[in-house]
Structure formats: C-alpha cells, structure tokens
C-alpha cells in the first residue's frame, strides 16, 4: 500500500522548506527498454551533486511525447533532486504538480483487502479444523514435511542473506542512507591501491576483491579506506594501481569506490532475485500447509 501511494503522490510540501533542488543534467546515453507510442527509456545522466562533483545516474522515464525528441544523447535537460526521498533515488524530471490517480489507489487498496480477507479465511478455516480434532492433526503434522520445508526456508534465506551481505551486495537501510550521502554529498578523488585480497566470492564468474587504498582529502589529509570491487577475469588485481573513490567532506574517513555508488543495477537485481526466491519458498510452504490441513 505504501508503494502504491508513493507512486501517485508528489512531495509538493517539501518545496517550501528547500528540500527540492533544480539541476541541469547532460544525457550521456539513451536506451529504449520498451517500444510503443509511449516508449520506456533508460537515461544515463551526468550532473553535479550537492558538493559540486559530477556523478552518473541512470533513471527510467516514459516518453509521453516522443515526437518532440526531448531525450537524445548530448542534450541537456532540467532535473530536480528531492532530498526528502532519501535514501531512495531523489531524481525526477518535472517539478510540476503530479496527477492523482484514484483508480490506481483503488486497485492497490482492493489488492490489500483481498489479501487480508484471503489470509483470514485460510487461517480461520485451518485453525477451526485443527481445534476440532487436535489429536488427529498432531499425528498428521508429525508425519508431514511442512515443518521441514519451513526450517529449510528459514535456513536457506538466512544463509543466502548473510552471504550476500558479507560480500557487500545486499545492504540494509542504514547502509543505503550511508551510500546516499556519499553519492549526493561526496567529493571524488583518485586513490592509490595499497593492498588487496580475494574474498572468495564470485559474481557472474568474476572474482570479488577487497581493496585497501590511500587518498588525500580536500584539506590535504592522507586517508585510508577499503571497499570491495568485482574485477574482470581478464584483469589481474595487481594491474589495478588506482581507484576512483568518493568521500564525505565532513568526514573523509567515510569513503567508497565510485562505481559501487553509481551503479546499483546488479545490487537491485540480486535484491529482487532474493525476494523472488523467498516468495517461491513461502508459496511452497503455504501450499504444503494447505495440503496437510485441508487434504487430511
């Protein structure tokens, strides 16, 4: 329900307290994701963050007026940055009032109501049958594999989640806010690689290395940092002598490799994949529970 409303409302009230900033962005590349009368485009934008450092960011837009050729390579467009959306992507193309879709809100509301009603009916019927014959269902559940599926679900989810968190792909809300500050308030510089080690993780057949690096802040102070990086199989880590990093001017000890901040595609893909896997396991568990209770 929260996602439904976030797609239909604009945060207009934040304009008055200065949370929305206007910026000019250059279109580096345009990729058509979906063709049609109103094609879905993916734009790679180059613009200045709040510290004046140029960063890249990809956004997707529906081109409602393709005949105007508004989105072309090397063109400059006006964008807005809504700080109130932190840690979500703050970029939007228009500062005009958003249209309010009652139909979309009603559809989302109906989905939630149907989900609650369905869950209530299923759980109510199951509990009624179990309480009516507790001894019978005690024997049924002992012979059933439902609890085993549940334990496998919890164990596999915890294991996959911990592994992805360890190699730095899945992040929590605190880390998202941390990365958001680095990207939109950070300064960029070049760091010298001081050390590296193989984490043992492999992403799409490419190894993940943990790099330690040194750089000088805007005050001339020498700072140490470390971050993980997916390296190409054709490139040896010994060949990487320098890295582009971003750091917070207020606290230079906080830094990350720039490409890890600008490119979140793979991280988003794995987050989605993880949620799909959890959903499939959950669906199997619910089906097994339903079959055990109502098929007895």
PDB file of C-alpha atoms in Angstrom:
ATOM      1  CA  UNK A   1       0.000   0.000   0.000  1.00  0.00           C
ATOM      2  CA  UNK A   2       2.864   2.319   0.790  1.00  0.00           C
ATOM      3  CA  UNK A   3       4.352   1.758  -2.669  1.00  0.00           C
ATOM      4  CA  UNK A   4       1.017   2.487  -4.291  1.00  0.00           C
ATOM      5  CA  UNK A   5       0.676   5.875  -2.643  1.00  0.00           C
ATOM      6  CA  UNK A   6       4.317   6.777  -3.234  1.00  0.00           C
ATOM      7  CA  UNK A   7       3.736   6.384  -6.958  1.00  0.00           C
ATOM      8  CA  UNK A   8       0.653   8.587  -7.048  1.00  0.00           C
ATOM      9  CA  UNK A   9       1.601  11.461  -4.746  1.00  0.00           C
ATOM     10  CA  UNK A  10       4.238  14.159  -5.173  1.00  0.00           C
ATOM     11  CA  UNK A  11       6.046  15.544  -2.194  1.00  0.00           C
ATOM     12  CA  UNK A  12       4.917  19.078  -3.017  1.00  0.00           C
ATOM     13  CA  UNK A  13       5.013  20.351   0.543  1.00  0.00           C
ATOM     14  CA  UNK A  14       8.785  19.857   0.618  1.00  0.00           C
ATOM     15  CA  UNK A  15       9.260  22.596  -1.971  1.00  0.00           C
ATOM     16  CA  UNK A  16       8.651  25.269   0.599  1.00  0.00           C
ATOM     17  CA  UNK A  17      11.317  24.052   3.024  1.00  0.00           C
ATOM     18  CA  UNK A  18      14.055  23.828   0.365  1.00  0.00           C
ATOM     19  CA  UNK A  19      14.256  20.042   0.052  1.00  0.00           C
ATOM     20  CA  UNK A  20      13.935  20.178  -3.751  1.00  0.00           C
ATOM     21  CA  UNK A  21      16.890  21.432  -5.792  1.00  0.00           C
ATOM     22  CA  UNK A  22      16.920  22.079  -9.530  1.00  0.00           C
ATOM     23  CA  UNK A  23      19.894  20.868 -11.604  1.00  0.00           C
ATOM     24  CA  UNK A  24      20.941  20.694 -15.241  1.00  0.00           C
ATOM     25  CA  UNK A  25      21.868  17.218 -16.455  1.00  0.00           C
ATOM     26  CA  UNK A  26      23.559  16.055 -19.639  1.00  0.00           C
ATOM     27  CA  UNK A  27      22.205  12.920 -21.309  1.00  0.00           C
ATOM     28  CA  UNK A  28      25.162  10.590 -21.872  1.00  0.00           C
ATOM     29  CA  UNK A  29      23.214   7.706 -23.407  1.00  0.00           C
ATOM     30  CA  UNK A  30      19.630   6.664 -24.144  1.00  0.00           C
ATOM     31  CA  UNK A  31      18.412   3.076 -24.198  1.00  0.00           C
ATOM     32  CA  UNK A  32      14.911   2.043 -25.214  1.00  0.00           C
ATOM     33  CA  UNK A  33      13.602  -0.521 -22.723  1.00  0.00           C
ATOM     34  CA  UNK A  34      10.126  -0.850 -24.198  1.00  0.00           C
ATOM     35  CA  UNK A  35       8.925   0.410 -27.573  1.00  0.00           C
ATOM     36  CA  UNK A  36       5.480   1.789 -28.334  1.00  0.00           C
ATOM     37  CA  UNK A  37       3.569   5.055 -28.612  1.00  0.00           C
ATOM     38  CA  UNK A  38       4.980   6.000 -25.204  1.00  0.00           C
ATOM     39  CA  UNK A  39       8.343   4.204 -25.067  1.00  0.00           C
ATOM     40  CA  UNK A  40      10.104   3.435 -21.807  1.00  0.00           C
ATOM     41  CA  UNK A  41      13.602   4.929 -21.891  1.00  0.00           C
ATOM     42  CA  UNK A  42      16.629   4.484 -19.654  1.00  0.00           C
ATOM     43  CA  UNK A  43      18.723   7.640 -19.465  1.00  0.00           C
ATOM     44  CA  UNK A  44      22.308   7.821 -18.248  1.00  0.00           C
ATOM     45  CA  UNK A  45      22.639  11.325 -16.796  1.00  0.00           C
ATOM     46  CA  UNK A  46      25.685  13.352 -15.808  1.00  0.00           C
ATOM     47  CA  UNK A  47      25.116  16.156 -13.297  1.00  0.00           C
ATOM     48  CA  UNK A  48      26.606  17.851 -10.261  1.00  0.00           C
ATOM     49  CA  UNK A  49      25.763  16.568  -6.799  1.00  0.00           C
ATOM     50  CA  UNK A  50      25.246  18.895  -3.835  1.00  0.00           C
ATOM     51  CA  UNK A  51      29.022  19.235  -3.371  1.00  0.00           C
ATOM     52  CA  UNK A  52      29.634  20.206  -6.995  1.00  0.00           C
ATOM     53  CA  UNK A  53      31.122  16.851  -8.006  1.00  0.00           C
ATOM     54  CA  UNK A  54      29.910  15.304 -11.272  1.00  0.00           C
ATOM     55  CA  UNK A  55      28.198  11.922 -10.888  1.00  0.00           C
ATOM     56  CA  UNK A  56      26.421   9.490 -13.199  1.00  0.00           C
ATOM     57  CA  UNK A  57      22.962   8.146 -12.536  1.00  0.00           C
ATOM     58  CA  UNK A  58      20.506   6.043 -14.547  1.00  0.00           C
ATOM     59  CA  UNK A  59      16.796   6.805 -14.489  1.00  0.00           C
ATOM     60  CA  UNK A  60      13.840   5.400 -16.412  1.00  0.00           C
ATOM     61  CA  UNK A  61      11.144   7.600 -17.940  1.00  0.00           C
ATOM     62  CA  UNK A  62       8.048   7.128 -20.047  1.00  0.00           C
ATOM     63  CA  UNK A  63       8.392   9.408 -23.082  1.00  0.00           C
ATOM     64  CA  UNK A  64       4.820  10.658 -23.476  1.00  0.00           C
ATOM     65  CA  UNK A  65       5.797  12.938 -26.387  1.00  0.00           C
ATOM     66  CA  UNK A  66       8.406  11.063 -28.472  1.00  0.00           C
ATOM     67  CA  UNK A  67       7.794  13.333 -31.484  1.00  0.00           C
ATOM     68  CA  UNK A  68       9.495  16.196 -29.597  1.00  0.00           C
ATOM     69  CA  UNK A  69      12.793  14.241 -29.346  1.00  0.00           C
ATOM     70  CA  UNK A  70      13.349  15.549 -25.827  1.00  0.00           C
ATOM     71  CA  UNK A  71      15.613  12.716 -24.730  1.00  0.00           C
ATOM     72  CA  UNK A  72      18.633  12.417 -27.007  1.00  0.00           C
ATOM     73  CA  UNK A  73      22.340  11.882 -26.413  1.00  0.00           C
ATOM     74  CA  UNK A  74      24.315  15.066 -25.593  1.00  0.00           C
ATOM     75  CA  UNK A  75      21.146  17.030 -24.862  1.00  0.00           C
ATOM     76  CA  UNK A  76      20.726  18.956 -21.593  1.00  0.00           C
ATOM     77  CA  UNK A  77      17.568  18.552 -19.528  1.00  0.00           C
ATOM     78  CA  UNK A  78      16.329  20.014 -16.278  1.00  0.00           C
ATOM     79  CA  UNK A  79      16.032  17.643 -13.334  1.00  0.00           C
ATOM     80  CA  UNK A  80      15.027  18.007  -9.713  1.00  0.00           C
ATOM     81  CA  UNK A  81      16.579  16.410  -6.630  1.00  0.00           C
ATOM     82  CA  UNK A  82      14.159  15.759  -3.795  1.00  0.00           C
ATOM     83  CA  UNK A  83      16.192  15.358  -0.601  1.00  0.00           C
ATOM     84  CA  UNK A  84      13.066  14.215   1.250  1.00  0.00           C
ATOM     85  CA  UNK A  85      13.156  10.927  -0.691  1.00  0.00           C
ATOM     86  CA  UNK A  86      16.407   9.828   0.989  1.00  0.00           C
ATOM     87  CA  UNK A  87      17.584   7.051   0.843  1.00  0.00           C
ATOM     88  CA  UNK A  88      15.567   6.431  -2.328  1.00  0.00           C
ATOM     89  CA  UNK A  89      16.618   7.892  -5.657  1.00  0.00           C
ATOM     90  CA  UNK A  90      15.844  11.632  -5.410  1.00  0.00           C
ATOM     91  CA  UNK A  91      15.909  12.373  -9.149  1.00  0.00           C
ATOM     92  CA  UNK A  92      12.777  13.402 -11.019  1.00  0.00           C
ATOM     93  CA  UNK A  93      12.292  15.211 -14.332  1.00  0.00           C
ATOM     94  CA  UNK A  94       9.413  17.580 -13.650  1.00  0.00           C
ATOM     95  CA  UNK A  95       8.609  19.949 -10.818  1.00  0.00           C
ATOM     96  CA  UNK A  96       5.041  20.369 -11.993  1.00  0.00           C
ATOM     97  CA  UNK A  97       2.173  19.031  -9.839  1.00  0.00           C
ATOM     98  CA  UNK A  98       1.714  15.265 -10.176  1.00  0.00           C
ATOM     99  CA  UNK A  99      -1.553  13.784 -11.332  1.00  0.00           C
ATOM    100  CA  UNK A 100      -3.511  11.927  -8.684  1.00  0.00           C
ATOM    101  CA  UNK A 101      -4.735   8.509  -9.843  1.00  0.00           C
ATOM    102  CA  UNK A 102      -7.776   7.442  -7.829  1.00  0.00           C
ATOM    103  CA  UNK A 103      -8.108   4.312  -9.982  1.00  0.00           C
ATOM    104  CA  UNK A 104      -4.576   3.190  -9.131  1.00  0.00           C
ATOM    105  CA  UNK A 105      -5.112   3.777  -5.407  1.00  0.00           C
ATOM    106  CA  UNK A 106      -8.421   1.872  -5.511  1.00  0.00           C
ATOM    107  CA  UNK A 107      -6.755  -1.065  -7.298  1.00  0.00           C
ATOM    108  CA  UNK A 108      -3.941  -1.164  -4.698  1.00  0.00           C
ATOM    109  CA  UNK A 109      -6.490  -0.926  -1.875  1.00  0.00           C
ATOM    110  CA  UNK A 110      -8.526  -3.785  -3.323  1.00  0.00           C
ATOM    111  CA  UNK A 111      -5.406  -5.939  -3.620  1.00  0.00           C
ATOM    112  CA  UNK A 112      -4.600  -5.396   0.029  1.00  0.00           C
ATOM    113  CA  UNK A 113      -8.203  -6.047   1.120  1.00  0.00           C
ATOM    114  CA  UNK A 114      -8.364  -9.266  -0.916  1.00  0.00           C
ATOM    115  CA  UNK A 115      -5.040 -10.407   0.531  1.00  0.00           C
ATOM    116  CA  UNK A 116      -6.216  -9.788   4.113  1.00  0.00           C
ATOM    117  CA  UNK A 117      -9.590 -11.470   3.522  1.00  0.00           C
ATOM    118  CA  UNK A 118      -7.956 -14.478   1.846  1.00  0.00           C
ATOM    119  CA  UNK A 119      -5.422 -14.871   4.663  1.00  0.00           C
ATOM    120  CA  UNK A 120      -8.160 -14.517   7.306  1.00  0.00           C
ATOM    121  CA  UNK A 121     -10.346 -17.169   5.654  1.00  0.00           C
ATOM    122  CA  UNK A 122      -7.444 -19.588   5.136  1.00  0.00           C
ATOM    123  CA  UNK A 123      -6.057 -19.249   8.668  1.00  0.00           C
ATOM    124  CA  UNK A 124      -9.566 -19.270  10.217  1.00  0.00           C
ATOM    125  CA  UNK A 125     -10.597 -22.449   8.418  1.00  0.00           C
ATOM    126  CA  UNK A 126      -7.282 -24.138   9.244  1.00  0.00           C
ATOM    127  CA  UNK A 127      -7.492 -23.290  12.955  1.00  0.00           C
ATOM    128  CA  UNK A 128     -11.110 -24.405  13.099  1.00  0.00           C
ATOM    129  CA  UNK A 129     -10.233 -27.819  11.654  1.00  0.00           C
ATOM    130  CA  UNK A 130      -7.175 -28.196  13.910  1.00  0.00           C
ATOM    131  CA  UNK A 131      -9.053 -27.253  17.102  1.00  0.00           C
ATOM    132  CA  UNK A 132     -11.903 -29.584  16.157  1.00  0.00           C
ATOM    133  CA  UNK A 133      -9.559 -32.599  16.028  1.00  0.00           C
ATOM    134  CA  UNK A 134      -6.312 -31.668  17.798  1.00  0.00           C
ATOM    135  CA  UNK A 135      -5.147 -35.242  18.359  1.00  0.00           C
ATOM    136  CA  UNK A 136      -5.716 -36.188  14.728  1.00  0.00           C
ATOM    137  CA  UNK A 137      -3.801 -33.176  13.404  1.00  0.00           C
ATOM    138  CA  UNK A 138      -0.997 -33.734  15.881  1.00  0.00           C
ATOM    139  CA  UNK A 139      -0.359 -37.082  14.227  1.00  0.00           C
ATOM    140  CA  UNK A 140      -0.772 -35.558  10.751  1.00  0.00           C
ATOM    141  CA  UNK A 141       1.769 -32.791  11.373  1.00  0.00           C
ATOM    142  CA  UNK A 142       4.245 -35.283  12.819  1.00  0.00           C
ATOM    143  CA  UNK A 143       4.141 -37.259   9.570  1.00  0.00           C
ATOM    144  CA  UNK A 144       4.033 -34.125   7.382  1.00  0.00           C
ATOM    145  CA  UNK A 145       7.046 -32.443   5.801  1.00  0.00           C
ATOM    146  CA  UNK A 146       5.564 -28.963   6.279  1.00  0.00           C
ATOM    147  CA  UNK A 147       7.733 -28.093   9.251  1.00  0.00           C
ATOM    148  CA  UNK A 148      10.803 -29.367   7.418  1.00  0.00           C
ATOM    149  CA  UNK A 149      10.017 -27.076   4.479  1.00  0.00           C
ATOM    150  CA  UNK A 150       9.626 -24.191   6.928  1.00  0.00           C
ATOM    151  CA  UNK A 151      13.011 -24.867   8.516  1.00  0.00           C
ATOM    152  CA  UNK A 152      14.662 -25.157   5.093  1.00  0.00           C
ATOM    153  CA  UNK A 153      13.041 -21.853   4.084  1.00  0.00           C
ATOM    154  CA  UNK A 154      14.326 -20.038   7.163  1.00  0.00           C
ATOM    155  CA  UNK A 155      17.779 -21.640   6.987  1.00  0.00           C
ATOM    156  CA  UNK A 156      18.320 -21.026   3.267  1.00  0.00           C
ATOM    157  CA  UNK A 157      17.021 -17.453   3.481  1.00  0.00           C
ATOM    158  CA  UNK A 158      19.303 -16.633   6.420  1.00  0.00           C
ATOM    159  CA  UNK A 159      22.301 -18.272   4.713  1.00  0.00           C
ATOM    160  CA  UNK A 160      21.819 -16.529   1.343  1.00  0.00           C
ATOM    161  CA  UNK A 161      21.109 -13.214   3.039  1.00  0.00           C
ATOM    162  CA  UNK A 162      24.232 -13.417   5.224  1.00  0.00           C
ATOM    163  CA  UNK A 163      26.458 -14.365   2.273  1.00  0.00           C
ATOM    164  CA  UNK A 164      25.178 -11.515   0.084  1.00  0.00           C
ATOM    165  CA  UNK A 165      25.517  -9.076   2.978  1.00  0.00           C
ATOM    166  CA  UNK A 166      29.076 -10.258   3.653  1.00  0.00           C
ATOM    167  CA  UNK A 167      30.269  -9.596   0.115  1.00  0.00           C
ATOM    168  CA  UNK A 168      28.578  -6.185   0.185  1.00  0.00           C
ATOM    169  CA  UNK A 169      25.810  -6.711  -2.357  1.00  0.00           C
ATOM    170  CA  UNK A 170      22.743  -6.631  -0.143  1.00  0.00           C
ATOM    171  CA  UNK A 171      22.525  -3.571   2.097  1.00  0.00           C
ATOM    172  CA  UNK A 172      20.245  -2.502   4.908  1.00  0.00           C
ATOM    173  CA  UNK A 173      18.507   0.844   5.359  1.00  0.00           C
ATOM    174  CA  UNK A 174      21.406   2.342   7.299  1.00  0.00           C
ATOM    175  CA  UNK A 175      23.894   1.416   4.584  1.00  0.00           C
ATOM    176  CA  UNK A 176      21.576   2.795   1.894  1.00  0.00           C
ATOM    177  CA  UNK A 177      21.471   6.147   3.683  1.00  0.00           C
ATOM    178  CA  UNK A 178      25.256   6.000   4.086  1.00  0.00           C
ATOM    179  CA  UNK A 179      25.748   5.394   0.344  1.00  0.00           C
ATOM    180  CA  UNK A 180      23.195   8.098  -0.490  1.00  0.00           C
ATOM    181  CA  UNK A 181      25.197  10.685   1.457  1.00  0.00           C
ATOM    182  CA  UNK A 182      28.420   9.631  -0.259  1.00  0.00           C
ATOM    183  CA  UNK A 183      26.917   9.852  -3.746  1.00  0.00           C
ATOM    184  CA  UNK A 184      24.963  13.082  -3.409  1.00  0.00           C
ATOM    185  CA  UNK A 185      27.123  14.968  -0.898  1.00  0.00           C
ATOM    186  CA  UNK A 186      30.512  13.367  -1.512  1.00  0.00           C
ATOM    187  CA  UNK A 187      33.629  14.584  -3.293  1.00  0.00           C
ATOM    188  CA  UNK A 188      35.519  12.456  -5.799  1.00  0.00           C
ATOM    189  CA  UNK A 189      39.236  11.785  -5.973  1.00  0.00           C
ATOM    190  CA  UNK A 190      41.761   9.208  -7.167  1.00  0.00           C
ATOM    191  CA  UNK A 191      43.126   6.743  -4.609  1.00  0.00           C
ATOM    192  CA  UNK A 192      46.273   4.625  -4.741  1.00  0.00           C
ATOM    193  CA  UNK A 193      45.769   0.905  -4.082  1.00  0.00           C
ATOM    194  CA  UNK A 194      47.849  -0.196  -1.083  1.00  0.00           C
ATOM    195  CA  UNK A 195      46.671  -3.793  -0.709  1.00  0.00           C
ATOM    196  CA  UNK A 196      44.070  -6.298  -1.896  1.00  0.00           C
ATOM    197  CA  UNK A 197      42.778  -9.736  -1.012  1.00  0.00           C
ATOM    198  CA  UNK A 198      40.431 -12.207  -2.628  1.00  0.00           C
ATOM    199  CA  UNK A 199      37.149 -12.551  -0.726  1.00  0.00           C
ATOM    200  CA  UNK A 200      36.477 -15.945  -2.312  1.00  0.00           C
ATOM    201  CA  UNK A 201      33.154 -14.729  -3.696  1.00  0.00           C
ATOM    202  CA  UNK A 202      32.379 -14.913  -7.419  1.00  0.00           C
ATOM    203  CA  UNK A 203      29.767 -12.767  -9.186  1.00  0.00           C
ATOM    204  CA  UNK A 204      28.889 -13.787 -12.753  1.00  0.00           C
ATOM    205  CA  UNK A 205      32.169 -15.733 -12.943  1.00  0.00           C
ATOM    206  CA  UNK A 206      34.116 -12.607 -11.875  1.00  0.00           C
ATOM    207  CA  UNK A 207      36.007 -12.649  -8.540  1.00  0.00           C
ATOM    208  CA  UNK A 208      35.326 -10.117  -5.777  1.00  0.00           C
ATOM    209  CA  UNK A 209      38.393  -8.478  -4.199  1.00  0.00           C
ATOM    210  CA  UNK A 210      38.683  -6.354  -1.084  1.00  0.00           C
ATOM    211  CA  UNK A 211      40.870  -3.334  -1.898  1.00  0.00           C
ATOM    212  CA  UNK A 212      42.646  -1.105   0.595  1.00  0.00           C
ATOM    213  CA  UNK A 213      43.535   2.341  -0.716  1.00  0.00           C
ATOM    214  CA  UNK A 214      45.023   5.724   0.224  1.00  0.00           C
ATOM    215  CA  UNK A 215      43.898   9.188  -0.924  1.00  0.00           C
ATOM    216  CA  UNK A 216      44.221  12.810   0.054  1.00  0.00           C
ATOM    217  CA  UNK A 217      41.147  14.769   1.122  1.00  0.00           C
ATOM    218  CA  UNK A 218      40.372  18.343   0.064  1.00  0.00           C
ATOM    219  CA  UNK A 219      42.293  19.521   3.139  1.00  0.00           C
ATOM    220  CA  UNK A 220      45.402  17.567   2.118  1.00  0.00           C
ATOM    221  CA  UNK A 221      44.978  14.945   4.834  1.00  0.00           C
ATOM    222  CA  UNK A 222      46.036  11.402   3.919  1.00  0.00           C
ATOM    223  CA  UNK A 223      43.125   8.988   4.393  1.00  0.00           C
ATOM    224  CA  UNK A 224      42.947   5.197   4.360  1.00  0.00           C
ATOM    225  CA  UNK A 225      39.915   3.288   3.143  1.00  0.00           C
ATOM    226  CA  UNK A 226      38.785  -0.100   1.865  1.00  0.00           C
ATOM    227  CA  UNK A 227      35.949  -1.402  -0.264  1.00  0.00           C
ATOM    228  CA  UNK A 228      35.054  -4.460  -2.329  1.00  0.00           C
ATOM    229  CA  UNK A 229      35.190  -4.493  -6.115  1.00  0.00           C
ATOM    230  CA  UNK A 230      34.101  -7.009  -8.752  1.00  0.00           C
ATOM    231  CA  UNK A 231      37.072  -7.443 -11.106  1.00  0.00           C
ATOM    232  CA  UNK A 232      37.058  -8.718 -14.658  1.00  0.00           C
ATOM    233  CA  UNK A 233      38.512 -12.200 -15.144  1.00  0.00           C
ATOM    234  CA  UNK A 234      40.779 -10.773 -17.826  1.00  0.00           C
ATOM    235  CA  UNK A 235      42.233  -8.205 -15.420  1.00  0.00           C
ATOM    236  CA  UNK A 236      44.604  -9.097 -12.616  1.00  0.00           C
ATOM    237  CA  UNK A 237      44.137  -7.197  -9.337  1.00  0.00           C
ATOM    238  CA  UNK A 238      47.878  -6.432  -9.402  1.00  0.00           C
ATOM    239  CA  UNK A 239      47.246  -4.326 -12.505  1.00  0.00           C
ATOM    240  CA  UNK A 240      44.842  -2.039 -10.628  1.00  0.00           C
ATOM    241  CA  UNK A 241      47.026   0.694  -9.192  1.00  0.00           C
ATOM    242  CA  UNK A 242      44.431   3.434  -8.734  1.00  0.00           C
ATOM    243  CA  UNK A 243      40.713   3.640  -7.985  1.00  0.00           C
ATOM    244  CA  UNK A 244      38.140   6.418  -8.276  1.00  0.00           C
ATOM    245  CA  UNK A 245      36.608   6.927  -4.832  1.00  0.00           C
ATOM    246  CA  UNK A 246      34.156   9.305  -3.188  1.00  0.00           C
ATOM    247  CA  UNK A 247      34.320  10.572   0.383  1.00  0.00           C
ATOM    248  CA  UNK A 248      32.335  12.861   2.657  1.00  0.00           C
ATOM    249  CA  UNK A 249      33.936  16.310   3.071  1.00  0.00           C
ATOM    250  CA  UNK A 250      32.651  16.443   6.649  1.00  0.00           C
ATOM    251  CA  UNK A 251      34.185  13.040   7.458  1.00  0.00           C
ATOM    252  CA  UNK A 252      36.797  11.880   4.888  1.00  0.00           C
ATOM    253  CA  UNK A 253      37.226   8.572   6.743  1.00  0.00           C
ATOM    254  CA  UNK A 254      33.911   7.545   5.152  1.00  0.00           C
ATOM    255  CA  UNK A 255      34.601   6.565   1.544  1.00  0.00           C
ATOM    256  CA  UNK A 256      33.678   4.042  -1.133  1.00  0.00           C
ATOM    257  CA  UNK A 257      34.698   3.132  -4.673  1.00  0.00           C
ATOM    258  CA  UNK A 258      32.716   5.398  -7.009  1.00  0.00           C
ATOM    259  CA  UNK A 259      31.427   2.644  -9.305  1.00  0.00           C
ATOM    260  CA  UNK A 260      29.829   0.884  -6.317  1.00  0.00           C
ATOM    261  CA  UNK A 261      27.802   4.025  -5.610  1.00  0.00           C
ATOM    262  CA  UNK A 262      26.850   4.973  -9.168  1.00  0.00           C
ATOM    263  CA  UNK A 263      25.988   1.522 -10.481  1.00  0.00           C
ATOM    264  CA  UNK A 264      23.327  -0.199  -8.375  1.00  0.00           C
ATOM    265  CA  UNK A 265      21.884  -2.365 -11.169  1.00  0.00           C
ATOM    266  CA  UNK A 266      23.390  -5.652 -10.055  1.00  0.00           C
ATOM    267  CA  UNK A 267      22.610  -4.971  -6.425  1.00  0.00           C
ATOM    268  CA  UNK A 268      18.984  -4.231  -7.323  1.00  0.00           C
ATOM    269  CA  UNK A 269      18.856  -7.372  -9.465  1.00  0.00           C
ATOM    270  CA  UNK A 270      20.110  -9.566  -6.607  1.00  0.00           C
ATOM    271  CA  UNK A 271      17.723  -7.934  -4.132  1.00  0.00           C
ATOM    272  CA  UNK A 272      14.840  -8.700  -6.488  1.00  0.00           C
ATOM    273  CA  UNK A 273      16.108 -12.226  -7.116  1.00  0.00           C
ATOM    274  CA  UNK A 274      16.407 -12.848  -3.376  1.00  0.00           C
ATOM    275  CA  UNK A 275      12.835 -11.681  -2.812  1.00  0.00           C
ATOM    276  CA  UNK A 276      11.594 -13.937  -5.644  1.00  0.00           C
ATOM    277  CA  UNK A 277      13.382 -16.949  -4.148  1.00  0.00           C
ATOM    278  CA  UNK A 278      11.889 -16.210  -0.707  1.00  0.00           C
ATOM    279  CA  UNK A 279       8.440 -15.832  -2.303  1.00  0.00           C
ATOM    280  CA  UNK A 280       8.741 -19.213  -4.068  1.00  0.00           C
ATOM    281  CA  UNK A 281       9.840 -20.935  -0.854  1.00  0.00           C
ATOM    282  CA  UNK A 282       6.974 -19.254   1.009  1.00  0.00           C
ATOM    283  CA  UNK A 283       4.467 -20.318  -1.646  1.00  0.00           C
ATOM    284  CA  UNK A 284       5.685 -23.932  -1.379  1.00  0.00           C
ATOM    285  CA  UNK A 285       5.367 -23.771   2.415  1.00  0.00           C
ATOM    286  CA  UNK A 286       1.823 -22.330   2.263  1.00  0.00           C
ATOM    287  CA  UNK A 287       0.792 -24.954  -0.325  1.00  0.00           C
ATOM    288  CA  UNK A 288       2.228 -27.745   1.818  1.00  0.00           C
ATOM    289  CA  UNK A 289       0.415 -26.383   4.891  1.00  0.00           C
ATOM    290  CA  UNK A 290      -2.851 -26.112   2.930  1.00  0.00           C
ATOM    291  CA  UNK A 291      -2.489 -29.634   1.559  1.00  0.00           C
ATOM    292  CA  UNK A 292      -1.692 -31.010   5.026  1.00  0.00           C
ATOM    293  CA  UNK A 293      -4.657 -29.324   6.777  1.00  0.00           C
ATOM    294  CA  UNK A 294      -7.358 -29.474   4.111  1.00  0.00           C
ATOM    295  CA  UNK A 295      -6.256 -32.668   2.412  1.00  0.00           C
ATOM    296  CA  UNK A 296      -6.355 -34.689   5.596  1.00  0.00           C
TER     297      UNK A 296
END
